[in-house]
XYZ file of N, CA, C and O in Angstrom:
648
model
N -9.163 85.361 117.617
C -9.290 85.044 116.249
C -9.465 83.556 116.048
O -8.832 82.771 116.724
N -10.285 83.226 115.134
C -10.635 81.813 114.964
C -10.072 81.337 113.643
O -10.356 81.935 112.625
N -9.341 80.238 113.693
C -8.824 79.647 112.458
C -9.890 78.647 111.960
O -10.421 77.905 112.728
N -10.162 78.773 110.676
C -11.213 77.968 110.105
C -10.658 77.243 108.872
O -9.938 77.833 108.102
N -10.990 75.983 108.790
C -10.570 75.177 107.646
C -11.579 75.389 106.503
O -12.786 75.255 106.747
N -11.123 75.733 105.345
C -12.001 75.963 104.227
C -12.380 74.614 103.634
O -11.569 73.724 103.484
N -13.626 74.530 103.153
C -14.092 73.333 102.521
C -13.679 73.357 101.025
O -13.309 74.394 100.535
N -13.815 72.226 100.430
C -13.522 72.139 99.000
C -14.303 73.110 98.171
O -13.829 73.757 97.234
N -15.608 73.243 98.521
C -16.512 74.128 97.798
C -16.090 75.613 97.955
O -16.099 76.330 96.950
N -15.697 75.994 99.130
C -15.233 77.401 99.330
C -13.916 77.675 98.555
O -13.806 78.707 97.960
N -13.024 76.701 98.526
C -11.779 76.873 97.792
C -12.077 76.944 96.313
O -11.493 77.830 95.588
N -12.980 76.127 95.800
C -13.313 76.159 94.422
C -14.005 77.510 94.057
O -13.713 78.083 93.006
N -14.861 77.999 94.924
C -15.487 79.332 94.731
C -14.484 80.422 94.604
O -14.563 81.273 93.753
N -13.498 80.392 95.530
C -12.433 81.410 95.515
C -11.634 81.354 94.224
O -11.313 82.346 93.608
N -11.355 80.115 93.773
C -10.588 79.937 92.528
C -11.370 80.521 91.300
O -10.837 81.155 90.461
N -12.753 80.264 91.319
C -13.522 80.777 90.238
C -13.523 82.319 90.234
O -13.449 82.914 89.194
N -13.639 82.937 91.390
C -13.629 84.359 91.498
C -12.301 84.931 91.011
O -12.259 85.922 90.302
N -11.166 84.316 91.470
C -9.886 84.766 91.015
C -9.694 84.606 89.492
O -9.174 85.470 88.825
N -10.215 83.513 88.908
C -10.126 83.324 87.501
C -10.923 84.372 86.774
O -10.459 84.934 85.728
N -12.069 84.717 87.240
C -12.914 85.783 86.607
C -12.215 87.149 86.684
O -12.166 87.846 85.740
N -11.633 87.418 87.847
C -10.914 88.738 88.019
C -9.713 88.743 87.086
O -9.400 89.801 86.476
N -8.990 87.644 86.989
C -7.810 87.603 86.157
C -8.166 87.718 84.666
O -7.546 88.396 83.891
N -9.289 87.029 84.263
C -9.760 87.127 82.901
C -10.121 88.582 82.552
O -9.790 89.103 81.507
N -10.823 89.241 83.481
C -11.208 90.639 83.254
C -9.996 91.534 83.153
O -9.893 92.428 82.367
N -8.959 91.208 83.981
C -7.695 91.972 83.930
C -6.969 91.807 82.606
O -6.513 92.788 81.982
N -6.962 90.563 82.082
C -6.269 90.315 80.834
C -7.026 90.978 79.648
O -6.403 91.385 78.693
N -8.353 91.023 79.711
C -9.104 91.588 78.610
C -9.206 93.104 78.645
O -9.658 93.745 77.745
N -8.687 93.755 79.734
C -8.699 95.177 79.848
C -7.562 95.743 79.037
O -6.418 95.260 79.046
N -7.840 96.785 78.254
C -6.891 97.369 77.359
C -6.245 98.597 78.026
O -6.931 99.417 78.674
N -4.981 98.714 77.966
C -4.253 99.924 78.498
C -3.779 99.637 79.896
O -4.414 99.024 80.722
N -2.583 100.221 80.168
C -1.936 100.055 81.511
C -2.737 100.736 82.567
O -2.949 100.288 83.701
N -3.279 101.956 82.275
C -4.080 102.748 83.241
C -5.338 101.958 83.646
O -5.707 101.934 84.783
N -6.002 101.400 82.637
C -7.239 100.627 82.955
C -6.931 99.411 83.743
O -7.708 99.027 84.650
N -5.764 98.741 83.451
C -5.400 97.526 84.224
C -5.187 97.916 85.689
O -5.550 97.221 86.592
N -4.423 99.031 85.926
C -4.133 99.468 87.301
C -5.452 99.874 88.003
O -5.691 99.494 89.171
N -6.356 100.523 87.258
C -7.571 100.907 87.873
C -8.425 99.689 88.278
O -8.968 99.647 89.362
N -8.477 98.686 87.445
C -9.208 97.455 87.739
C -8.543 96.743 88.945
O -9.284 96.271 89.829
N -7.255 96.633 88.948
C -6.553 95.971 90.046
C -6.794 96.668 91.402
O -7.083 96.031 92.348
N -6.716 98.016 91.347
C -6.964 98.735 92.563
C -8.380 98.652 93.057
O -8.659 98.628 94.246
N -9.303 98.663 92.132
C -10.739 98.494 92.518
C -10.968 97.128 93.133
O -11.698 97.009 94.127
N -10.342 96.057 92.575
C -10.440 94.732 93.157
C -9.833 94.681 94.552
O -10.417 94.099 95.456
N -8.694 95.320 94.727
C -8.073 95.388 96.021
C -8.918 96.128 97.020
O -9.072 95.753 98.194
N -9.542 97.176 96.559
C -10.400 97.996 97.444
C -11.628 97.230 97.872
O -11.970 97.222 99.063
N -12.208 96.454 96.951
C -13.425 95.695 97.319
C -12.989 94.571 98.327
O -13.681 94.341 99.326
N -11.824 93.955 98.112
C -11.321 92.918 99.006
C -11.075 93.489 100.389
O -11.429 92.913 101.434
N -10.486 94.666 100.425
C -10.160 95.339 101.740
C -11.488 95.678 102.482
O -11.576 95.537 103.693
N -12.482 96.129 101.743
C -13.787 96.444 102.336
C -14.439 95.197 102.903
O -14.920 95.233 104.064
N -14.375 94.099 102.198
C -14.962 92.838 102.715
C -14.192 92.403 103.973
O -14.818 92.027 104.983
N -12.885 92.437 103.952
C -12.054 92.053 105.073
C -12.300 92.968 106.286
O -12.430 92.511 107.376
N -12.435 94.243 106.039
C -12.720 95.256 107.077
C -14.085 94.947 107.728
O -14.198 94.975 108.974
N -15.081 94.676 106.911
C -16.407 94.359 107.482
C -16.364 93.117 108.376
O -16.972 93.063 109.412
N -15.632 92.077 107.867
C -15.498 90.858 108.673
C -14.719 91.126 109.983
O -15.132 90.615 111.040
N -13.655 91.968 109.919
C -12.910 92.288 111.095
C -13.732 93.087 112.093
O -13.637 92.886 113.320
N -14.586 94.033 111.583
C -15.432 94.824 112.485
C -16.426 93.932 113.186
O -16.656 94.054 114.395
N -17.040 93.017 112.470
C -18.016 92.074 113.065
C -17.356 91.199 114.072
O -17.883 91.006 115.225
N -16.168 90.718 113.871
C -15.433 89.880 114.836
C -15.030 90.665 116.067
O -15.189 90.237 117.168
N -14.576 91.902 115.846
C -14.197 92.764 116.930
C -15.416 93.108 117.832
O -15.290 93.072 119.049
N -16.550 93.365 117.211
C -17.721 93.657 117.978
C -18.195 92.458 118.827
O -18.627 92.570 119.991
N -18.016 91.230 118.232
C -18.389 90.024 118.940
C -17.438 89.856 120.184
O -17.885 89.547 121.289
N -16.182 90.057 120.006
C -15.180 89.946 121.091
C -15.457 91.005 122.122
O -15.352 90.800 123.327
N -15.743 92.217 121.688
C -16.029 93.309 122.563
C -17.253 93.041 123.435
O -17.267 93.262 124.644
N -18.303 92.422 122.823
C -19.503 92.157 123.597
C -19.252 91.036 124.623
O -19.695 91.098 125.747
N -18.496 90.040 124.165
C -18.110 88.950 125.071
C -17.317 89.430 126.253
O -17.518 89.052 127.424
N -16.375 90.341 125.961
C -15.502 90.950 127.049
C -16.351 91.711 128.002
O -16.144 91.682 129.225
N -17.281 92.472 127.458
C -18.130 93.269 128.354
C -19.012 92.384 129.231
O -19.289 92.725 130.413
N -19.456 91.267 128.661
C -20.266 90.308 129.418
C -19.397 89.672 130.560
O -19.884 89.444 131.685
N -18.154 89.332 130.208
C -17.304 88.645 131.186
C -16.859 89.629 132.311
O -16.649 89.160 133.427
N -16.728 90.874 132.015
C -16.224 91.856 132.986
C -17.234 92.964 133.137
O -17.029 94.127 132.823
N -18.408 92.610 133.743
C -19.491 93.534 133.893
C -19.128 94.738 134.775
O -19.484 95.876 134.382
N -18.430 94.505 135.852
C -18.115 95.628 136.752
C -17.154 96.587 136.051
O -17.346 97.807 136.135
N -16.186 96.092 135.324
C -15.203 96.963 134.662
C -15.904 97.747 133.539
O -15.660 98.921 133.337
N -16.787 97.048 132.770
C -17.515 97.703 131.715
C -18.398 98.863 132.314
O -18.480 99.952 131.735
N -19.028 98.571 133.449
C -19.827 99.581 134.047
C -18.993 100.725 134.553
O -19.387 101.936 134.437
N -17.799 100.492 135.045
C -16.869 101.472 135.491
C -16.418 102.368 134.320
O -16.402 103.582 134.428
N -16.189 101.754 133.128
C -15.795 102.574 131.957
C -16.985 103.459 131.485
O -16.743 104.538 130.987
N -18.205 102.952 131.585
C -19.344 103.751 131.149
C -19.695 104.879 132.086
O -20.334 105.859 131.733
N -19.293 104.733 133.365
C -19.600 105.739 134.390
C -18.831 107.011 134.063
O -17.650 107.017 133.797
N -19.550 108.142 134.118
C -18.922 109.482 133.814
C -18.674 110.195 135.165
O -19.482 110.219 136.054
N -17.519 110.843 135.266
C -17.238 111.675 136.405
C -16.491 110.910 137.461
O -16.679 109.752 137.732
N -15.539 111.639 138.174
C -14.710 110.964 139.147
C -15.519 110.547 140.401
O -15.262 109.527 141.002
N -16.513 111.410 140.725
C -17.354 111.098 141.906
C -18.178 109.816 141.697
O -18.273 108.957 142.552
N -18.738 109.707 140.515
C -19.519 108.558 140.195
C -18.681 107.295 140.128
O -19.095 106.228 140.596
N -17.437 107.410 139.604
C -16.527 106.246 139.574
C -16.153 105.826 140.977
O -16.128 104.639 141.298
N -15.880 106.809 141.787
C -15.512 106.496 143.199
C -16.677 105.835 143.916
O -16.436 104.835 144.624
N -17.877 106.325 143.748
C -19.035 105.779 144.326
C -19.226 104.349 143.866
O -19.533 103.411 144.708
N -19.112 104.052 142.626
C -19.248 102.704 142.050
C -18.214 101.759 142.670
O -18.532 100.603 143.028
N -16.955 102.191 142.777
C -15.925 101.354 143.345
C -16.243 101.009 144.795
O -16.148 99.877 145.228
N -16.711 102.023 145.520
C -17.038 101.809 146.949
C -18.198 100.817 147.065
O -18.241 99.889 147.906
N -19.220 100.981 146.199
C -20.357 100.070 146.192
C -19.941 98.622 145.907
O -20.385 97.646 146.495
N -19.014 98.457 144.902
C -18.568 97.111 144.547
C -17.744 96.493 145.728
O -17.859 95.317 145.920
N -16.965 97.317 146.413
C -16.230 96.788 147.575
C -17.165 96.391 148.642
O -17.010 95.295 149.224
N -18.195 97.173 148.935
C -19.175 96.793 149.919
C -19.909 95.521 149.549
O -20.167 94.626 150.429
N -20.298 95.411 148.268
C -20.981 94.193 147.819
C -20.055 92.979 147.995
O -20.502 91.919 148.439
N -18.797 93.107 147.626
C -17.864 91.999 147.836
C -17.626 91.605 149.253
O -17.540 90.474 149.589
N -17.632 92.622 150.137
C -17.468 92.356 151.589
C -18.704 91.610 152.104
O -18.572 90.769 152.960
N -19.844 91.987 151.664
C -21.071 91.338 152.118
C -21.187 89.901 151.671
O -21.759 89.052 152.322
N -20.667 89.628 150.450
C -20.753 88.260 149.889
C -19.632 87.379 150.390
O -19.695 86.173 150.245
N -18.530 87.985 150.932
C -17.393 87.222 151.315
C -17.679 86.142 152.361
O -17.222 85.010 152.209
N -18.419 86.407 153.442
C -18.691 85.352 154.411
C -19.427 84.136 153.836
O -19.105 83.001 154.164
N -20.387 84.430 152.946
C -21.153 83.353 152.343
C -20.238 82.493 151.458
O -20.245 81.244 151.532
N -19.373 83.160 150.631
C -18.467 82.412 149.731
C -17.441 81.627 150.575
O -17.166 80.459 150.270
N -16.930 82.217 151.621
C -15.964 81.538 152.481
C -16.621 80.348 153.184
O -15.972 79.274 153.222
N -17.793 80.510 153.660
C -18.447 79.387 154.337
C -18.708 78.246 153.309
O -18.542 77.077 153.699
N -19.082 78.601 152.132
C -19.345 77.532 151.127
C -18.025 76.795 150.832
O -18.005 75.544 150.651
N -16.917 77.553 150.682
C -15.640 76.895 150.421
C -15.163 76.026 151.558
O -14.663 74.911 151.361
N -15.393 76.495 152.818
C -15.029 75.706 153.973
C -15.864 74.425 154.025
O -15.357 73.335 154.284
N -17.170 74.521 153.799
C -17.998 73.340 153.819
C -17.593 72.331 152.745
O -17.554 71.147 153.017
N -17.277 72.823 151.580
C -16.816 71.920 150.472
C -15.524 71.220 150.857
O -15.383 70.006 150.688
N -14.610 72.004 151.432
C -13.321 71.389 151.767
C -13.497 70.382 152.965
O -12.854 69.331 152.924
N -14.365 70.702 153.937
C -14.636 69.804 155.049
C -15.211 68.445 154.520
O -14.803 67.418 154.963
N -16.192 68.578 153.675
C -16.829 67.379 153.150
C -15.823 66.520 152.349
O -15.786 65.276 152.514
N -14.987 67.159 151.608
C -13.991 66.465 150.835
C -12.924 65.764 151.730
O -12.558 64.658 151.527
N -12.548 66.516 152.779
C -11.565 65.976 153.743
C -12.151 64.779 154.551
O -11.474 63.817 154.701
N -13.385 64.912 154.920
C -14.041 63.817 155.676
C -14.166 62.548 154.794
O -13.949 61.430 155.248
N -14.471 62.731 153.555
C -14.608 61.626 152.641
C -13.241 60.992 152.447
O -13.092 59.770 152.404
N -12.159 61.798 152.310
C -10.837 61.263 152.093
C -10.404 60.523 153.390
O -9.735 59.472 153.250
N -10.660 61.085 154.536
C -10.285 60.402 155.792
C -11.040 59.083 155.952
O -10.425 58.051 156.319
N -12.320 59.045 155.613
C -13.047 57.810 155.693
C -12.544 56.789 154.721
O -12.425 55.590 155.074
N -12.181 57.208 153.571
C -11.623 56.272 152.539
C -10.280 55.786 153.034
O -9.983 54.528 152.944
N -9.440 56.663 153.578
C -8.141 56.226 154.089
C -8.242 55.271 155.254
O -7.474 54.325 155.422
N -9.225 55.519 156.148
C -9.447 54.631 157.300
C -9.827 53.236 156.846
O -9.382 52.288 157.434
N -10.668 53.131 155.806
C -11.022 51.797 155.324
C -9.900 51.113 154.666
O -9.775 49.874 154.804
N -9.002 51.859 154.068
C -7.853 51.231 153.446
C -6.806 50.789 154.491
O -6.051 49.874 154.292
N -6.709 51.567 155.586
C -5.711 51.317 156.575
C -5.935 50.124 157.478
O -5.096 49.522 158.109
N -7.212 49.617 157.545
C -7.593 48.524 158.432
C -7.293 47.205 157.688
O -7.701 47.049 156.567
N -6.561 46.275 158.351
C -6.322 44.977 157.703
C -7.623 44.242 157.538
O -8.506 44.176 158.407
N -7.818 43.699 156.395
C -9.009 42.941 156.096
C -10.187 43.777 155.749
O -11.284 43.293 155.516
N -9.993 45.100 155.790
C -11.130 45.958 155.453
C -11.410 46.040 153.998
O -12.530 46.294 153.575
N -10.447 45.722 153.195
C -10.605 45.753 151.699
C -11.150 44.390 151.268
O -10.441 43.469 151.099
N -12.460 44.323 151.234
C -13.075 43.051 150.913
C -13.391 42.935 149.482
O -13.495 41.858 148.922
N -13.592 44.079 148.792
C -13.933 43.987 147.396
C -12.631 44.021 146.600
O -11.754 44.775 146.896
N -12.595 43.218 145.501
C -11.443 43.258 144.655
C -11.563 44.346 143.696
O -12.666 44.861 143.407
N -10.481 44.726 143.155
C -10.466 45.809 142.160
C -10.966 45.225 140.847
O -10.497 44.174 140.403
N -11.928 45.904 140.210
C -12.404 45.472 138.950
C -12.434 46.677 137.959
O -12.137 47.808 138.385
N -12.765 46.417 136.711
C -12.705 47.438 135.722
C -13.631 48.588 136.000
O -13.271 49.745 135.846
N -14.862 48.311 136.431
C -15.803 49.417 136.675
C -15.360 50.281 137.801
O -15.517 51.495 137.765
N -14.781 49.723 138.917
C -14.382 50.563 140.022
C -13.175 51.398 139.645
O -13.085 52.549 140.000
N -12.213 50.824 138.844
C -11.109 51.634 138.363
C -11.628 52.741 137.497
O -11.127 53.883 137.572
N -12.533 52.447 136.598
C -13.055 53.465 135.722
C -13.738 54.599 136.486
O -13.554 55.818 136.195
N -14.475 54.232 137.553
C -15.191 55.192 138.377
C -14.160 56.110 139.082
O -14.352 57.341 139.194
N -13.109 55.497 139.606
C -12.052 56.299 140.311
C -11.346 57.160 139.347
O -11.043 58.359 139.686
N -11.010 56.739 138.101
C -10.396 57.610 137.140
C -11.285 58.756 136.795
O -10.860 59.872 136.604
N -12.602 58.483 136.561
C -13.518 59.546 136.262
C -13.673 60.578 137.377
O -13.682 61.762 137.102
N -13.641 60.072 138.580
C -13.716 60.954 139.750
C -12.486 61.876 139.817
O -12.538 63.059 140.115
N -11.266 61.240 139.507
C -10.022 62.049 139.525
C -10.089 63.067 138.427
O -9.733 64.225 138.670
N -10.469 62.707 137.215
C -10.528 63.657 136.120
C -11.540 64.792 136.447
O -11.293 65.956 136.162
N -12.689 64.454 137.097
C -13.641 65.466 137.440
C -13.049 66.434 138.490
O -13.301 67.663 138.408
N -12.328 65.881 139.451
C -11.718 66.718 140.473
C -10.670 67.691 139.878
O -10.510 68.803 140.395
N -10.054 67.320 138.809
C -9.046 68.201 138.125
C -9.673 69.073 137.077
O -9.054 69.874 136.462
N -11.011 68.888 136.801
C -11.681 69.686 135.819
C -11.447 69.261 134.465
O -11.612 69.963 133.448
N -11.043 67.989 134.243
C -10.728 67.457 132.926
C -11.702 66.437 132.396
O -11.473 65.771 131.390
N -12.839 66.340 133.129
C -13.789 65.312 132.722
C -14.436 65.552 131.400
O -14.837 64.627 130.710
N -14.541 66.801 130.920
C -15.104 67.094 129.614
C -14.064 66.904 128.503
O -14.433 66.772 127.313
N -12.785 66.866 128.874
C -11.727 66.784 127.856
C -11.300 65.374 127.630
O -10.923 65.018 126.497
N -11.209 64.582 128.687
C -10.686 63.226 128.590
C -11.694 62.208 129.099
O -12.529 62.468 130.028
N -11.690 60.966 128.536
C -12.480 59.889 129.095
C -11.565 58.695 129.260
O -10.596 58.524 128.469
N -11.849 57.915 130.263
C -11.057 56.745 130.501
C -11.930 55.485 130.351
O -12.981 55.439 130.989
N -11.457 54.491 129.656
C -12.171 53.267 129.543
C -11.217 52.132 130.017
O -10.094 52.028 129.514
N -11.670 51.346 130.966
C -10.923 50.268 131.507
C -11.555 48.951 131.107
O -12.735 48.789 131.356
N -10.769 48.039 130.544
C -11.285 46.716 130.194
C -10.475 45.646 130.897
O -9.289 45.799 131.104
N -11.136 44.572 131.227
C -10.422 43.443 131.866
C -9.998 42.463 130.756
O -10.685 42.228 129.792
N -8.827 41.940 130.979
C -8.341 40.873 130.018
C -8.159 39.577 130.713
O -7.944 39.479 131.826
């Protein structure tokens, strides 16, 4: 569910609608007519809310089906034999893709480890640190750290020298 802040114009529009409904209620003669008008207004409001809820539910349902394609396909499959066959096919597909995914993860980890070792070796040698720390290098290191943690889209770091 999405919380949304209403604009001044939307709030004003709602107030005008409520004022019109209340004026119609006041001008209605008889208690039965007043109840009938009130219940009709409630019914219309419930229908509008239901339509909005149905639209939101369908959007969430479509997004969920997109995110979980295998599970959605499993639910649509009819019959126990077909479901069993689908599960076996998905297991086979996962097993065939596993070596490729594992190799990619190993290569990524190896490259990261080699870079870290090379960086540590340069820091460990006396006199090896020839460049002084400056604002741009600190900013680059902070950005690399945030990117490694997956926070580069959420946070930014600005370093200034004084």
